mmCIF file with all atom_site columns, C-alpha atoms in Angstrom:
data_model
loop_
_atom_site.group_PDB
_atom_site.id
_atom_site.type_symbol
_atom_site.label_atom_id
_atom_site.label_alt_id
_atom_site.label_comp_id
_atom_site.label_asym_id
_atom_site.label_entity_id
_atom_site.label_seq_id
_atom_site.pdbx_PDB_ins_code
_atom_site.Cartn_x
_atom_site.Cartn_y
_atom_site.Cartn_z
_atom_site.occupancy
_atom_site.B_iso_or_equiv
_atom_site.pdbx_formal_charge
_atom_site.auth_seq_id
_atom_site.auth_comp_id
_atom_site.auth_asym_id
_atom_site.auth_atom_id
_atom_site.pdbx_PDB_model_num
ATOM 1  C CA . UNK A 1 1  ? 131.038 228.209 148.365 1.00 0.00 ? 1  UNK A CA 1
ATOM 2  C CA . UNK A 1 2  ? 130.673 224.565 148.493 1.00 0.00 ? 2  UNK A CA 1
ATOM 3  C CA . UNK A 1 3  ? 133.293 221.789 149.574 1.00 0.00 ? 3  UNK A CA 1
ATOM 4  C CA . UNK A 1 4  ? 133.611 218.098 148.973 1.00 0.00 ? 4  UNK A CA 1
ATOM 5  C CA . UNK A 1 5  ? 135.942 216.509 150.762 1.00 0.00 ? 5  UNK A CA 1
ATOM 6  C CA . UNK A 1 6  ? 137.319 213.154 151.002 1.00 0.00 ? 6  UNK A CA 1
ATOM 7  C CA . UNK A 1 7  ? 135.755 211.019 154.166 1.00 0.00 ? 7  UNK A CA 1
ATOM 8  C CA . UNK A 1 8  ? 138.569 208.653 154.073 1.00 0.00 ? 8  UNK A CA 1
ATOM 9  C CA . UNK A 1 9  ? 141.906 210.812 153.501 1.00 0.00 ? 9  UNK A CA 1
ATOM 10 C CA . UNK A 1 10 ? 140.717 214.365 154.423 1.00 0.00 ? 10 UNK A CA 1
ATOM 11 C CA . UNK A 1 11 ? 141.580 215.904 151.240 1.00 0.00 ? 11 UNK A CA 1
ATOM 12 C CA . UNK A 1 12 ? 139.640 218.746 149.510 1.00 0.00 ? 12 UNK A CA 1
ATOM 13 C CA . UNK A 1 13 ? 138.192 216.719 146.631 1.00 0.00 ? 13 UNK A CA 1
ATOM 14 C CA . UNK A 1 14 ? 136.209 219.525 144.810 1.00 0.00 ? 14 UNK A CA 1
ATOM 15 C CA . UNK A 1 15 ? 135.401 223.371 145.046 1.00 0.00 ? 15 UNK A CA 1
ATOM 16 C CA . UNK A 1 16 ? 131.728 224.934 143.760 1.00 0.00 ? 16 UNK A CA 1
ATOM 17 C CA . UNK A 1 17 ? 129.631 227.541 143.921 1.00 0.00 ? 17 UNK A CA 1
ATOM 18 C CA . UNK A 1 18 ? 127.035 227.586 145.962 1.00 0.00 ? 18 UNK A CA 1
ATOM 19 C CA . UNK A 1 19 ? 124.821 230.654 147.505 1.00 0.00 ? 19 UNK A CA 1
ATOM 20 C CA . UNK A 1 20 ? 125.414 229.181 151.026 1.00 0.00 ? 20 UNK A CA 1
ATOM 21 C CA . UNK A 1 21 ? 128.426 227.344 152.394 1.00 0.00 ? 21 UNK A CA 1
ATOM 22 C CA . UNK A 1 22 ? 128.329 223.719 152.263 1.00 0.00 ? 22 UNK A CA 1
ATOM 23 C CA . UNK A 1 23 ? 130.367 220.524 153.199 1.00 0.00 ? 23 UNK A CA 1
ATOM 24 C CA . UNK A 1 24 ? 129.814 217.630 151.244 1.00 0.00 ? 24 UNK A CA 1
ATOM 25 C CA . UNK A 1 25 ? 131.449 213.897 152.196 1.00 0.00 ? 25 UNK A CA 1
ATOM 26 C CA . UNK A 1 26 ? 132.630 211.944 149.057 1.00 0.00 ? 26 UNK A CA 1
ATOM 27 C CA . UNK A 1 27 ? 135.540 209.892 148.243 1.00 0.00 ? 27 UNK A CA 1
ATOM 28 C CA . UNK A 1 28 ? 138.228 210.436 145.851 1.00 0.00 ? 28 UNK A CA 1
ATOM 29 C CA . UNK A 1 29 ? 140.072 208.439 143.093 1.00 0.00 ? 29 UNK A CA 1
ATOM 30 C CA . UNK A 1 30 ? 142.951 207.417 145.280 1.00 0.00 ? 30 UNK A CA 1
ATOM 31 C CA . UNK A 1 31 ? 140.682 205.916 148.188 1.00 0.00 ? 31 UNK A CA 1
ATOM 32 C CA . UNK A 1 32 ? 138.172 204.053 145.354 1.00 0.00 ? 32 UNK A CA 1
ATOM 33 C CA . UNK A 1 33 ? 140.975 201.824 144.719 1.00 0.00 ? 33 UNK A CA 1
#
């Protein structure tokens, strides 16, 4: 299972699959702006 999170806000942007667990940084809509 695979995360992306927000690096800005915290929040849990995205869920995938994945065969091993993973954290990805990203940054969502609200925190583009």
């Amino acid at each position: 299972m695979g995360t992306i999170i927000c690096q800005d806000c915290q929040k849990v942007i995205e869920n995938y699959d994945e065969e091993k667990v993973t954290t990805l940084y990203s940054t969502c809509p609200n925190c583009k702006k």
